[in-house]
Structures are given as C-alpha cells and as structure tokens.
Coordinates of C-alpha atoms (C1' of nucleotides) in Angstrom, one line a residue:
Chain O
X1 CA 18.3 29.7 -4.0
X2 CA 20.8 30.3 -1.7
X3 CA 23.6 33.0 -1.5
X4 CA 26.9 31.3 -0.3
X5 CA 26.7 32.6 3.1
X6 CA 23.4 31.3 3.8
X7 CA 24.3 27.8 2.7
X8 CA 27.0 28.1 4.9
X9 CA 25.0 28.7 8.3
X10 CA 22.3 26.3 6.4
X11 CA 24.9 23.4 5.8
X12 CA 26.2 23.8 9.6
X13 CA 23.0 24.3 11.2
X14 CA 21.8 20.9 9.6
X15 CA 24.6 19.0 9.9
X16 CA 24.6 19.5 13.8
X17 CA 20.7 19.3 14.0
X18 CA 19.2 16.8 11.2
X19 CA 19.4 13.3 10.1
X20 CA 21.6 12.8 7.1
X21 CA 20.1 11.6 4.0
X22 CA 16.8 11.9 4.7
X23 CA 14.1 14.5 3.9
X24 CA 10.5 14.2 4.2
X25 CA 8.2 15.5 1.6
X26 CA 4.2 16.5 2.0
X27 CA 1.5 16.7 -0.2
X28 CA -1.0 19.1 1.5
X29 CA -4.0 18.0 -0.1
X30 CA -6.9 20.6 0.4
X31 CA -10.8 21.2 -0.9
X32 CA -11.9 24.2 -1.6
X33 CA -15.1 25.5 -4.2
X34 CA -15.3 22.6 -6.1
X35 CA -11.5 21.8 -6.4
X36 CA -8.9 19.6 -4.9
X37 CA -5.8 21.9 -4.2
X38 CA -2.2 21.3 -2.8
X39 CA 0.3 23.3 -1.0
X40 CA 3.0 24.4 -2.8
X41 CA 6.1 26.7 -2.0
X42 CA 7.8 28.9 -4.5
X43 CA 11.4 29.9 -3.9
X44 CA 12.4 33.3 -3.7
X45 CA 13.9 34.8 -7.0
X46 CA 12.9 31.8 -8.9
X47 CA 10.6 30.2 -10.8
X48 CA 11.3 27.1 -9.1
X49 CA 7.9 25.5 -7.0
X50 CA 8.0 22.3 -4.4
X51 CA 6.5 20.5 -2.1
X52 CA 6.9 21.4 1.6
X53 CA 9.7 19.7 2.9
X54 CA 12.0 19.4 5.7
X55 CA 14.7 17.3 7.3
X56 CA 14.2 14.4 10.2
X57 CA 16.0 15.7 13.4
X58 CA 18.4 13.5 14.9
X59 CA 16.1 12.2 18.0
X60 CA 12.9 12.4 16.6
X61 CA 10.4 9.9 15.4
X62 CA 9.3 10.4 11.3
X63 CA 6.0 10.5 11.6
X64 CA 6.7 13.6 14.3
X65 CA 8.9 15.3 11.9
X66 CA 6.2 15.3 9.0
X67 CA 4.2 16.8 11.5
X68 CA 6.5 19.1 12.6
X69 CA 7.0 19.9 8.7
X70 CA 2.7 20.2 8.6
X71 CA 2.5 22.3 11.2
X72 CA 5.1 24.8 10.3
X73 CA 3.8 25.4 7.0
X74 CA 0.1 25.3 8.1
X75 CA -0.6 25.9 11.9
X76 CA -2.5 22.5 11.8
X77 CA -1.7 19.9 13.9
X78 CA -3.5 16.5 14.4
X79 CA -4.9 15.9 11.3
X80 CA -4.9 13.1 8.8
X81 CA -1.2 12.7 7.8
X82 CA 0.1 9.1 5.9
X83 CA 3.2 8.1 4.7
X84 CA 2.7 6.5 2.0
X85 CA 6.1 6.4 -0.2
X86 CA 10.1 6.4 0.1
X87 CA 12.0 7.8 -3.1
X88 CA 15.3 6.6 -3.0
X89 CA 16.5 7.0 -6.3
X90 CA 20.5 8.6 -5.6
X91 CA 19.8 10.8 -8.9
X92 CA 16.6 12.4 -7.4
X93 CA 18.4 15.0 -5.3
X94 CA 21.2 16.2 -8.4
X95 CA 19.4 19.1 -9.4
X96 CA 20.5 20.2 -5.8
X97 CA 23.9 18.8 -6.1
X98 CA 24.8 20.5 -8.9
X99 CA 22.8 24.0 -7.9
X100 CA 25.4 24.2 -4.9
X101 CA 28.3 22.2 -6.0
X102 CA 30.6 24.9 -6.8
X103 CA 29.7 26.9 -3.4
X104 CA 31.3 24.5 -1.0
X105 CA 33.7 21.4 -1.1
X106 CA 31.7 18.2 -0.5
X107 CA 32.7 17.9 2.8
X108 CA 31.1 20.9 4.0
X109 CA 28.5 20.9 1.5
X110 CA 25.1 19.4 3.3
X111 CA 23.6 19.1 -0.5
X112 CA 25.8 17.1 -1.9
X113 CA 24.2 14.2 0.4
X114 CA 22.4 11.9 -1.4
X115 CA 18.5 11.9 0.1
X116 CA 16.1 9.6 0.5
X117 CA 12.8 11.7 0.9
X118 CA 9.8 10.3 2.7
X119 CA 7.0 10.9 1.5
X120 CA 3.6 12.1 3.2
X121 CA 0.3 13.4 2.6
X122 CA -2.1 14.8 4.4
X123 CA -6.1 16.1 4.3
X124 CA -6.3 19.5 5.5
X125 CA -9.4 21.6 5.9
X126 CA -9.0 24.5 3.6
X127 CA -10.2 27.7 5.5
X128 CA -8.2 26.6 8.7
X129 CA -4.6 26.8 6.8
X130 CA -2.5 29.7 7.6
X131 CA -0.1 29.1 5.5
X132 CA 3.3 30.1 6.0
X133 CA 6.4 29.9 4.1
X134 CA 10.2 28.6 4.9
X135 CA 12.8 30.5 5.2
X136 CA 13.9 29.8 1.5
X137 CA 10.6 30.5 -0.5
X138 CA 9.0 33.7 -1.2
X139 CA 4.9 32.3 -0.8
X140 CA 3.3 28.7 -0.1
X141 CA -0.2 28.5 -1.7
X142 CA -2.3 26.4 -3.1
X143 CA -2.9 25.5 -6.4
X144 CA -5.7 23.3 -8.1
X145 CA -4.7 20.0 -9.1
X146 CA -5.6 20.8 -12.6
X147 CA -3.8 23.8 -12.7
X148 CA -0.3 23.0 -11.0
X149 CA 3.4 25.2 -11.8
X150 CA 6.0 22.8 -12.9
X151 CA 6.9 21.3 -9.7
X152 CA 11.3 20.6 -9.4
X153 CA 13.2 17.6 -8.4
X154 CA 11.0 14.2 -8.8
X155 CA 8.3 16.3 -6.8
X156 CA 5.7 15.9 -9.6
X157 CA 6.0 12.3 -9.0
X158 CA 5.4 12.3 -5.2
X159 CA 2.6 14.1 -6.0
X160 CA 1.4 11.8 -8.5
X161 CA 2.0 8.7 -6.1
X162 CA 0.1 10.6 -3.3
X163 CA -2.7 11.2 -5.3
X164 CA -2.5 7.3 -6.8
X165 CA -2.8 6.2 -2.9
X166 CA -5.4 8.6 -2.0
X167 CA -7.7 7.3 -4.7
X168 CA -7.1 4.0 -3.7
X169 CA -8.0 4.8 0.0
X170 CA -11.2 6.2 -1.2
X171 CA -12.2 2.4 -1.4
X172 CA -11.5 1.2 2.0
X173 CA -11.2 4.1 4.4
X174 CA -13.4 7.1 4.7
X175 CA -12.3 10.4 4.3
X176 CA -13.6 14.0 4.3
X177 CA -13.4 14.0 7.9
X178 CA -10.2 16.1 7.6
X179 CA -11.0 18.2 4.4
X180 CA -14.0 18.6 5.2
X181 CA -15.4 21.5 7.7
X182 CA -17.6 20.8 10.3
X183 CA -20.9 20.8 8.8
X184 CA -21.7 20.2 5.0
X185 CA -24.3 19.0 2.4
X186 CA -24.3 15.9 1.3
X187 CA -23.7 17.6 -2.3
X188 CA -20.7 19.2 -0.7
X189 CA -19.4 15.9 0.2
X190 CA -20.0 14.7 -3.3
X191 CA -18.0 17.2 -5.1
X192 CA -15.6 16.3 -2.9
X193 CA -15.3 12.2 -4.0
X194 CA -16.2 13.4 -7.4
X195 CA -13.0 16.1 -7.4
X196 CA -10.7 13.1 -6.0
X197 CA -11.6 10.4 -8.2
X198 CA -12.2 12.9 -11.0
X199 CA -15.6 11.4 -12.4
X200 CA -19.2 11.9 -12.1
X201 CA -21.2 10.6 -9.9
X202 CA -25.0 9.6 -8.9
X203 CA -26.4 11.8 -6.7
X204 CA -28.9 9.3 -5.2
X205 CA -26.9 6.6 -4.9
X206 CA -24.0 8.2 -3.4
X207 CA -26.1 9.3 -0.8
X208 CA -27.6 6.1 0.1
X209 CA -23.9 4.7 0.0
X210 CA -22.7 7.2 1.7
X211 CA -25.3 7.1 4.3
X212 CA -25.0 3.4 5.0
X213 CA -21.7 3.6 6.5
X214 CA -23.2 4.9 9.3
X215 CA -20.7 7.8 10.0
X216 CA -22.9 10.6 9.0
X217 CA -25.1 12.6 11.1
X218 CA -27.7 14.6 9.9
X219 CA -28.3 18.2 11.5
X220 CA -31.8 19.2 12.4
X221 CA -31.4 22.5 10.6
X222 CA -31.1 22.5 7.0
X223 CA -28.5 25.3 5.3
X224 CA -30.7 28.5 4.7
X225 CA -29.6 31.4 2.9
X226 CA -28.9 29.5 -0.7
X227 CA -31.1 30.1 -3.8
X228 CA -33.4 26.4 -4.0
X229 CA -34.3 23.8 -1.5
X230 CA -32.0 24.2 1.3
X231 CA -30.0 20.7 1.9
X232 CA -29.5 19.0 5.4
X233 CA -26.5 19.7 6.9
X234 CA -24.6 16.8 7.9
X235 CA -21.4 16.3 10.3
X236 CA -18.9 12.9 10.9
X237 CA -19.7 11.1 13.9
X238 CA -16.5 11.0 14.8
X239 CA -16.8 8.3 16.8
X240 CA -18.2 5.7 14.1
X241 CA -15.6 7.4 11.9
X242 CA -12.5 6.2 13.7
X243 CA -14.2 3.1 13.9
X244 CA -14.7 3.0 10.1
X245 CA -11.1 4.1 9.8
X246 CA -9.6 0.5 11.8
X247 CA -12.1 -1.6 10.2
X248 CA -12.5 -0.4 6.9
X249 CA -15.2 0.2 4.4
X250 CA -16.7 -3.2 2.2
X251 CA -15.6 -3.0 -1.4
X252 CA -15.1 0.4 -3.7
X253 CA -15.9 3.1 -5.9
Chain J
X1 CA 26.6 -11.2 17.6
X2 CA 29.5 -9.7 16.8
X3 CA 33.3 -10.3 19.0
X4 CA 34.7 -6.6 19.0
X5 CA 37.6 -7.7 16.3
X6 CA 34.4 -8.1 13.6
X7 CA 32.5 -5.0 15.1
X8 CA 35.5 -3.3 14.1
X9 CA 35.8 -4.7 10.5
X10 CA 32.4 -4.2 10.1
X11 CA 32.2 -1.0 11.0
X12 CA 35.0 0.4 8.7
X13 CA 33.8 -1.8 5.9
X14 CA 30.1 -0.3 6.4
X15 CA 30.9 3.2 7.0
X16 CA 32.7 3.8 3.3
X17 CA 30.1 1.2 1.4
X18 CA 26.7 2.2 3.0
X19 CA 24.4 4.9 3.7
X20 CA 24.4 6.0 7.0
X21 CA 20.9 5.8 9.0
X22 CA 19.1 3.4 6.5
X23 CA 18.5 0.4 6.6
X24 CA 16.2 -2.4 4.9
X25 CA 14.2 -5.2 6.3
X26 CA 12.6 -7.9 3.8
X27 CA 9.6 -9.8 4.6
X28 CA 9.5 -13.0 2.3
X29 CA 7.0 -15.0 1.8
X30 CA 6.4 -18.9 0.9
X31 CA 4.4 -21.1 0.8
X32 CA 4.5 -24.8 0.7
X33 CA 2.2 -27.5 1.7
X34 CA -0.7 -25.4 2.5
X35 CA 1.0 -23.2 5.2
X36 CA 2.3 -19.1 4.7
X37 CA 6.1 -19.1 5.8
X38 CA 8.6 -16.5 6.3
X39 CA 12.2 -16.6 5.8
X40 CA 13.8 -15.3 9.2
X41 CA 17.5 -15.8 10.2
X42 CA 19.1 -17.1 13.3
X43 CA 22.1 -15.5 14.8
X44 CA 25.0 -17.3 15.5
X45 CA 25.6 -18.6 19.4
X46 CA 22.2 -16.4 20.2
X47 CA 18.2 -17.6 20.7
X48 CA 17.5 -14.5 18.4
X49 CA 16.3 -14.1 14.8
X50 CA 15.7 -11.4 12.5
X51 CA 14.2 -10.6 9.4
X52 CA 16.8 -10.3 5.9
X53 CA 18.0 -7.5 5.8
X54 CA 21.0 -5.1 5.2
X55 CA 21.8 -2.0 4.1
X56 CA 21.9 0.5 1.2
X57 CA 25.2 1.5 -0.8
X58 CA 26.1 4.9 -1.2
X59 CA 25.1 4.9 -4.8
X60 CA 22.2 2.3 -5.0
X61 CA 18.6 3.0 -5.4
X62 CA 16.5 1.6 -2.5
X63 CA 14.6 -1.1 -5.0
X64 CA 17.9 -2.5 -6.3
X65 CA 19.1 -2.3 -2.8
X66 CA 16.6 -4.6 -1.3
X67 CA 16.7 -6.8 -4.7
X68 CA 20.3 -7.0 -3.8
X69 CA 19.7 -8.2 -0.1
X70 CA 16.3 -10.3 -1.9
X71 CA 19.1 -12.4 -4.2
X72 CA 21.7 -13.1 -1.3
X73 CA 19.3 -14.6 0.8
X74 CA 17.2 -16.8 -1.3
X75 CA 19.2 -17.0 -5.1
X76 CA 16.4 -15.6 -6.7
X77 CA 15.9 -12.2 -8.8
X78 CA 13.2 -10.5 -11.2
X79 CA 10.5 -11.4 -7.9
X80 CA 7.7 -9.6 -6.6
X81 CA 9.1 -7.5 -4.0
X82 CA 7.4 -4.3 -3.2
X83 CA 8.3 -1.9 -0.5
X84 CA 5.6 -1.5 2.3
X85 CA 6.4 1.3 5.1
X86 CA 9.3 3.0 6.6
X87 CA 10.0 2.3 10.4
X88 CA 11.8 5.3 11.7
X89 CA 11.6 5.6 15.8
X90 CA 14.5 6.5 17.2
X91 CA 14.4 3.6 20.0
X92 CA 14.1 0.7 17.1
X93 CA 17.4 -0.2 17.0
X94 CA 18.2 0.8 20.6
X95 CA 18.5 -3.4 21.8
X96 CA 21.9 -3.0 18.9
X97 CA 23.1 0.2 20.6
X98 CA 23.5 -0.9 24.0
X99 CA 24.6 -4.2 22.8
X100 CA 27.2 -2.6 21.2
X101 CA 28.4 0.5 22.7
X102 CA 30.7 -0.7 25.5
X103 CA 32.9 -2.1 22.5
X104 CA 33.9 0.8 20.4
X105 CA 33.3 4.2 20.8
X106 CA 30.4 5.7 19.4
X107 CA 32.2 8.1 16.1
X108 CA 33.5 4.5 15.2
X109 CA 30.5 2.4 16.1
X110 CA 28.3 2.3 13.3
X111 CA 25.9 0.3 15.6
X112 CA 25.5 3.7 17.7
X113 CA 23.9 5.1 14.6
X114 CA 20.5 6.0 14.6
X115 CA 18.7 3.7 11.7
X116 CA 15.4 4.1 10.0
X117 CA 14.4 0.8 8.4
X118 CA 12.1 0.7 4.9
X119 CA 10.5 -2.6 5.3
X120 CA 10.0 -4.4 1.9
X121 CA 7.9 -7.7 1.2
X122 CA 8.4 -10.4 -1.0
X123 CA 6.1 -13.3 -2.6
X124 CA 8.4 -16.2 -4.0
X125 CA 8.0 -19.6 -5.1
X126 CA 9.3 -21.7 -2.0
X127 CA 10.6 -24.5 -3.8
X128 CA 12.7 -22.2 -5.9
X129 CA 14.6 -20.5 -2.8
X130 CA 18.3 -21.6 -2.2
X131 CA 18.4 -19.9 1.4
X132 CA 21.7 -18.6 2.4
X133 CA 22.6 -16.9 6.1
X134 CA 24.7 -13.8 6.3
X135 CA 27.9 -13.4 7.7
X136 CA 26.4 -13.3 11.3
X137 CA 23.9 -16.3 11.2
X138 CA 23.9 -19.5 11.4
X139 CA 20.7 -20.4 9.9
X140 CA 18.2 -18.8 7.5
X141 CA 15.2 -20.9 7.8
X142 CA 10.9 -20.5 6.9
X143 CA 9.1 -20.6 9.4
X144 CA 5.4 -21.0 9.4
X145 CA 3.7 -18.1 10.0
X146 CA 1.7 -19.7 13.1
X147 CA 4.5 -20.7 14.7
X148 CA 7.2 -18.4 14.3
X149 CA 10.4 -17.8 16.8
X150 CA 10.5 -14.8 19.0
X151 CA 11.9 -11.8 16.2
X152 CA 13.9 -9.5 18.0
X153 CA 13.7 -5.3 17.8
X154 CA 10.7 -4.2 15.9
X155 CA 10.4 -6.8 13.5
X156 CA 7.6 -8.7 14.8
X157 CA 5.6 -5.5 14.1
X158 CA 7.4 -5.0 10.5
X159 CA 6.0 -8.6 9.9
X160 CA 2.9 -7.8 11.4
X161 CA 2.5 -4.9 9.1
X162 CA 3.3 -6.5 5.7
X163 CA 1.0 -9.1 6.6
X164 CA -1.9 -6.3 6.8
X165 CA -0.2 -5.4 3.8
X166 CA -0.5 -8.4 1.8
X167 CA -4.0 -8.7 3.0
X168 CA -5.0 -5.7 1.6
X169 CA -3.3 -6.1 -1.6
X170 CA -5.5 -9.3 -2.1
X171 CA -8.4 -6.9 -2.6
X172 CA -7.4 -5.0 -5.4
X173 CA -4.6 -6.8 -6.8
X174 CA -3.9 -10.5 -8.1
X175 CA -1.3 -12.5 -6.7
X176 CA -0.3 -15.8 -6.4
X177 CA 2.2 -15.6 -9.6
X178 CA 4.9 -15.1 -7.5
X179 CA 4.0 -17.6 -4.8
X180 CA 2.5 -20.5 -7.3
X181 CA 4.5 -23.3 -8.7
X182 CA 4.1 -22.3 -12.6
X183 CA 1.1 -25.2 -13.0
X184 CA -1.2 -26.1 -10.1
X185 CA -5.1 -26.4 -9.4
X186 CA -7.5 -24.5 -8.5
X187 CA -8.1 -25.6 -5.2
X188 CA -4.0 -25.3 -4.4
X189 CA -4.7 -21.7 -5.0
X190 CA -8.0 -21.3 -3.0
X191 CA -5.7 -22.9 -0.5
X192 CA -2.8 -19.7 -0.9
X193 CA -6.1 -17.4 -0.7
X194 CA -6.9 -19.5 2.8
X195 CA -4.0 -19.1 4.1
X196 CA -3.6 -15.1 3.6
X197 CA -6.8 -14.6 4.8
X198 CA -6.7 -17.0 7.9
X199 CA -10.5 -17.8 6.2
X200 CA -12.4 -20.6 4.8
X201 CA -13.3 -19.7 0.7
X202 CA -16.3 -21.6 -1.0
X203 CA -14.8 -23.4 -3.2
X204 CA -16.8 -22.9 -6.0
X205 CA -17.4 -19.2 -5.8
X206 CA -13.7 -19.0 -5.5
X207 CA -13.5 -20.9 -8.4
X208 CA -16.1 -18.5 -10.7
X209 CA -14.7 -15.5 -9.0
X210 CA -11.4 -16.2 -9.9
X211 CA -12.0 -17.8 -13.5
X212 CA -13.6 -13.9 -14.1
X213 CA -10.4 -12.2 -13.6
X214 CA -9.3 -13.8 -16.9
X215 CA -5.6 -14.5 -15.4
X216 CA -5.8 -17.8 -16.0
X217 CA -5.3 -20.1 -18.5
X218 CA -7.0 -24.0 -18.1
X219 CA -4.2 -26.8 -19.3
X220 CA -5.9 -29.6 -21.7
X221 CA -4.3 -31.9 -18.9
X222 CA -5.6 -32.7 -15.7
X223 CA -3.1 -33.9 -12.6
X224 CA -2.7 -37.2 -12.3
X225 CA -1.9 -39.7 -9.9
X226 CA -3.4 -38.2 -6.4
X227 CA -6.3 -40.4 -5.4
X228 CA -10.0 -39.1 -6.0
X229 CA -11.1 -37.2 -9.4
X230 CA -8.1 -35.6 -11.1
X231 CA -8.2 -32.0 -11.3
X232 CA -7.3 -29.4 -13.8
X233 CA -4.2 -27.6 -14.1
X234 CA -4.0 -24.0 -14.3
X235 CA -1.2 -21.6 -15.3
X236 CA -1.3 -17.6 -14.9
X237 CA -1.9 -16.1 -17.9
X238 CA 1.0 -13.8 -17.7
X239 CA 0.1 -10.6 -20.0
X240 CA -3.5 -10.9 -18.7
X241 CA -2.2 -10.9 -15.0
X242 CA 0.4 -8.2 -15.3
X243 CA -2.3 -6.2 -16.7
X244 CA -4.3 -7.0 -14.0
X245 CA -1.6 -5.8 -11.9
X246 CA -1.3 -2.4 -13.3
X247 CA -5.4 -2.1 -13.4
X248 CA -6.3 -3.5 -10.5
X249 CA -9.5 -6.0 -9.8
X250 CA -12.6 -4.9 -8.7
X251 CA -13.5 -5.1 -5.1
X252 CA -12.1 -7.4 -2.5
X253 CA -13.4 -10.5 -0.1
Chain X
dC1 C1' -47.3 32.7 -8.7
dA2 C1' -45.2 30.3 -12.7
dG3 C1' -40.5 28.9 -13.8
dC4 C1' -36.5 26.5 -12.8
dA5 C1' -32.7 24.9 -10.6
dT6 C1' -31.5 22.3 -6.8
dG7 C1' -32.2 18.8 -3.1
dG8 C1' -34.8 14.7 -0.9
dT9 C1' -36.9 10.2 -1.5
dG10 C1' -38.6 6.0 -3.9
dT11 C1' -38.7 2.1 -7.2
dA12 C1' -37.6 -1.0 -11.1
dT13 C1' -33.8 -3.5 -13.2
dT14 C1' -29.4 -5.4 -13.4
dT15 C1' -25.4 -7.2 -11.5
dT16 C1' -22.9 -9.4 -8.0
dG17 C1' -22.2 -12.4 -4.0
dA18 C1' -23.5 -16.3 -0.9
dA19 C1' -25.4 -20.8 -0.2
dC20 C1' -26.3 -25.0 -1.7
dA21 C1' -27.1 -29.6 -4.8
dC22 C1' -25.7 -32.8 -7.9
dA23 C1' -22.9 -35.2 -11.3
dA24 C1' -18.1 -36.9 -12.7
dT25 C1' -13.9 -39.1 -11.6
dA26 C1' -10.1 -42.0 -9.6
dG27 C1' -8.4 -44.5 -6.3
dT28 C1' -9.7 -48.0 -2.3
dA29 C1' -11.8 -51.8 0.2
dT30 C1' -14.3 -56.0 -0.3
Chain S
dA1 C1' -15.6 -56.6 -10.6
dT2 C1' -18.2 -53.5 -7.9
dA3 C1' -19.7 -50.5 -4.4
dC4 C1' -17.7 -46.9 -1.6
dT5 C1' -15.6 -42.5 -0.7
dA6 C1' -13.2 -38.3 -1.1
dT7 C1' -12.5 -34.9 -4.2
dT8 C1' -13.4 -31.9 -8.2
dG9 C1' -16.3 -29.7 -11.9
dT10 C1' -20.6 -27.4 -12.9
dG11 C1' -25.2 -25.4 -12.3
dT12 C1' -29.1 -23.2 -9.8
dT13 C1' -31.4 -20.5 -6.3
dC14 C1' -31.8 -16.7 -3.4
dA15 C1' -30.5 -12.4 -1.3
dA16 C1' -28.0 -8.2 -1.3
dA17 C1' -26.0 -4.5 -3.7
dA18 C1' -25.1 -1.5 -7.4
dT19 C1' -27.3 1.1 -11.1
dA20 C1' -30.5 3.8 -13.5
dC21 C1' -34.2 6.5 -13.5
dA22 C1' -38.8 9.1 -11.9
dC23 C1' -41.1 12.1 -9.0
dC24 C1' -42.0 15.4 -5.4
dA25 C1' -40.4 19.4 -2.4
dT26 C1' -38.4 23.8 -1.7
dG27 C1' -37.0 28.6 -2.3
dC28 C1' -35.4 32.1 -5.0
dT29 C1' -36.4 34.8 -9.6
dG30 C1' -39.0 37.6 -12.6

DNA sequence: CAGCATGGTGTATTTTGAACACAATAGTAT
DNA sequence: ATACTATTGTGTTCAAAATACACCATGCTG
C-alpha cells in the first residue's frame, strides 16, 4: 500500500504517462516439477497477492504494453502472450477506490478511475524467469495452481478465465513450445497436458497423438543419467509448429 | 460526419456521459434466405459505413454497455452477444482524428482521443430486427457477408475476426438458437452451418450428427405447403441447449 | 543378476466420421 | 389419373481414429 506521498508522485506520474481507465492484467502461467505455476506479486506490508499488472501508455499499442508488463516482471520477451479477456465491471477496481479515497480528492486521485483491465496470459519457460518485482510489492513468485494465496480485486477470476481458455486451446492449438525447455521426454510433455487439463492420461496414446502432429522431433541421444530406460529426447520443430499454430490442430482432448 | 456545431455538442455531451478511450464495436449477425449478413451503418452525405457501435457510460459495465448499443440498433434484448477481442492500436481511429482536428481543438475534441475498441458479436433472428441508424447515419442496413460495402478504420478486420470467431465457436459450442426462427428444418439449419463455414455439409451426417447433441426436439408436424416431400420441423430444445452451452460439444467439423 | 520401475512399441476392440444407396412424399406435367 | 422429379427421411458400408491393453527393453538397485 501506498504512503500518501508516494500516491502522490504515483497519481502524477500516471496521469501524464498512461492511458486512463485501462490496466492490463497477466497470468504468467509456468511448468515446473510436475506442476502448473503462476506469477504472483505480494505487496509490501501486506497480505495482499495479485496478478502482474500495469497501465497502457498513451502511444502504445496493447499488445506491446502486456509485453512491456511481461518483460518487466520476467526478463522474457517474445514468448506466447494472448489476450484473452476484458473485465469491465465499474465495481471491480473499489477495493482500490476506497483503499485511497481519503488520501487525495478525486480529482487528483489516479485510483478513483474506474478500470477496465485487459486481460492476458502467457506460457513462460520456468527456469528462464528472473523474476522481478514492481515498485509496490515486496516478492513476485510463483505459486502452484493448487496451492494459490487469496488473490485481491476480481484477480481470482482472471485467473480462472485464463485458465478456462487455455484448456480450451489445448484442443486446437499446440502448446509447450513456450513452457516447455528445449529438449524434453515425451513423459515430460505429458505431465505437462495432464497438469493443464488436470486428468490422467494414456501414455501410449498420447504419444502416438502427440507424435502425429508432426511438430516433434526426436533427438538421436536419449536422456542418460536417470534411474530406468533412458527416454528420447524430443524438441518442437519450430517450423511445423507455427504452422500448427495458424492452421490448427483436428478435434480435442 | 459531423458540421463543427454537432462536433461541439457531441463532444460536451460525450465527455460528462462516457468513458474516455473506450469504445465498442458490435458485429451482428443474420441470416435470411440462406445467406450470413451483417448489420453495418451508413453515414449520412458520406460513401462510408461502420460497424454499431458507441461508447461506454461512466458507470456501466462493458456487457450491458454493448447490450445497450445491441438494443438501439436492432429493438432486440436478452440475445446472444458475446464479446470477442479488444482492438487497441493507437493509429485505429486516426482516419477520425484528422478528420476532426482542424475543427476544435484537441482538450475539447473528444475525437482527438485515443480509443481502444472491444469488439462484441451478435447472433439474432433477422426477421426479428427493427434496424434503427444513429444520430449520424442515414441507413443501418444487412448486408450479405459476400458482398459487403467498403467498412472504414479497422473494422473490416474487427469483422474479419469475429467471423474466425464464430467459426471456431461452431466447434465446441451449439448455435443457431439465436439465429433460427423458433421452428424450422433440418436442412434450413445445415444451410446456417453452410453458410458459417463457407462448406458443403452431407446432409445426412449433418443430420445424425446433429440429432446426437440432443438440442433438439422433432415437432409431430411436418411443413407444409413447399413442393416436394414435407419435412420435419424442429425446435431447440432450450434447457438441453443451454446446457450444451455451458458444457460444450465434443470436437468440431 | 534378479527385481522393478520406467519407457518404447504393437495389437485388438470400440467408437466415430465419411461416403453412399434407397425408400417416402408432395407437388408438377401430361 | 399417372408418371416424373426434386426433396427429405433412414439405413448400411467402409475407413479412420480413439481407446484399452500386452509385451519387450533398459538401467539402476540390492
């Protein structure tokens, strides 16, 4: 939360610099051991968490501010980012309002805009995040989708909806690509479906699925070093990939 | 387009009702004898046409916002209407800037704004649509979808991209509720199906297909009075279909 | 080197989708 | 009337895909 002075300098700094109403929100999804996880930020002397956020600045395309807001927050840049969702209910934002009413007259008072957030997600690969906190929030990590702090505002929504839409994606566009790294086991990619869609499935058959859409390659070496028979190692050909990506995948999970 | 005695009434009366920035664009579909058509307005004393759309008041959620906009245009309410992707380059609107700009000055203009658009689509029952023009059009006319009018600033693409929209919707969710006179046959709908698709359907796969969602109920009377065998009527069954809606179908076409 | 947990490959069965054939009906032409 | 024709309803066949399950291979463990 905000002393007074610092939502002063906040309120002016975003008046001159950002688009009014509108905020963008990100779901960070990542894949680590077995789990899905998402990026949340924890606000200094709180117990408050949310999803990374940020404001749309007054010359700049959305889709360049979520990016912006990715990058900040993880050092990644061009990876898998969607909108997918605009929350535009005018009581999502009054636990703000009323947080900072009595601070500054309405005027003045850059919270006591009514915002439209945007929402956003985007497939990160785990190990590759650096993740960094704003300038109002005392850590940014992840937590496991089963295992999430009681997010504030509608956030637990947007979260939901992302979720909702990546699931659906699963059964026309690819994925792993981006949560994914490099090289993997076809098991490894398994989990990964199996974590998203949060059910079990075939071994065999996923991988003869998973193998006829044609966007896998299979390394020469398998992964040594594990206890038991050491899998193939496989990588995206990135090429049939993007490809998969425009046309789309036949039929679902 | 506006002389500079309505720019200025417009302004004022926009600036204290509606949200600065935002803006909404409706995509509504019809159909009627076998052809997709869009509702798209004409401006007055120009060769342009737009989509609906209008803006969002200070104090009204984005869904009843583009219901609002939905209602004045066509009469009807309670519709399918679903919102589909945010449009938010800073150029989008630039044609309305520089159209403008030379008329008032730019703190008064409201046309020098920057706007973001949320692009909603709607499925409606053409027969039951009053169409009304706004204040600044002459005409607010369907128009088939294969032979549309040029649509000025990005809304050939907003079209574009609710049409992908739709298309995809068709493989997960039913439809045709909303677009269907309340009794018609089977092949009337294969036609709807047609015409989304821009494909030929077998006709009696289509039928089988179909007949397995279980959204339909069979009347005990067929339609009479075309030539050639009369063929059965059909009428959504509605809690089966809105289940349907919330569920999803299986796999797509 | 047997045990066992894990990964790779194959095969039978069921379900689904695509293509097609034929019968029923209601107007139309003669 | 009666044959003709365009259209609709229903069934059947064949191929492809999804599902379920069996078996072999590998590499560590004790």
């Amino acid at each position: 939360m905000f002393t007074k002075q610092e939502l002063i300098e906040f309120c002016q700094t975003a008046r001159s610099s950002y688009l009014d109403h509108i905020s963008i929100d990100c779901v960070i999804f990542g894949f680590h051991s077995g789990q899905l996880k998402v990026l949340s930020l924890k606000i200094k002397n709180e117990e408050s968490w949310y999803l990374p956020g940020g404001f749309v600045r007054k010359n700049e395309p959305i889709d360049m501010a979520a990016n912006r807001i990715l990058k900040e927050r993880t050092g990644l840049d061009e990876i898998f980012l969607q909108q997918f969702h605009v929350f535009g209910d005018p009581e999502r934002s009054r636990p703000h309002h009323d947080l900072y009413k009595d601070m500054l007259p309405p005027e003045e008072n850059w919270f006591s805009n009514r915002f439209l957030t945007i929402g956003y997600y985007a497939l990160v690969d785990f190990v590759h995040v650096n993740s960094t906190p704003d300038q109002h929030s005392e850590s940014c990590t992840w937590y496991d989708l089963s295992d999430l702090p009681d997010l504030k505002l509608d956030h637990a929504r947007i979260l939901k909806t992302a979720l909702d839409t990546l699931r659906l994606q699963l059964n026309y566009q690819p994925i792993g690509y981006n949560l994914m790294p490099k090289e993997f086991t076809m098991p490894e990619l398994q989990k990964l479906y199996e974590t998203i869609l949060d059910k079990k499935l075939d071994r065999r058959n996923f991988q003869r699925r998973m193998l006829g859409f044609g966007i896998l390659n299979r390394s020469d070496q398998p992964r040594k070093g594990g206890a038991h028979k050491a899998p193939y190692l496989y990588s995206f050909d990135l090429k049939n990939y993007q490809n998969a990506l425009k046309e789309g995948l036949k039929s679902g999970w």
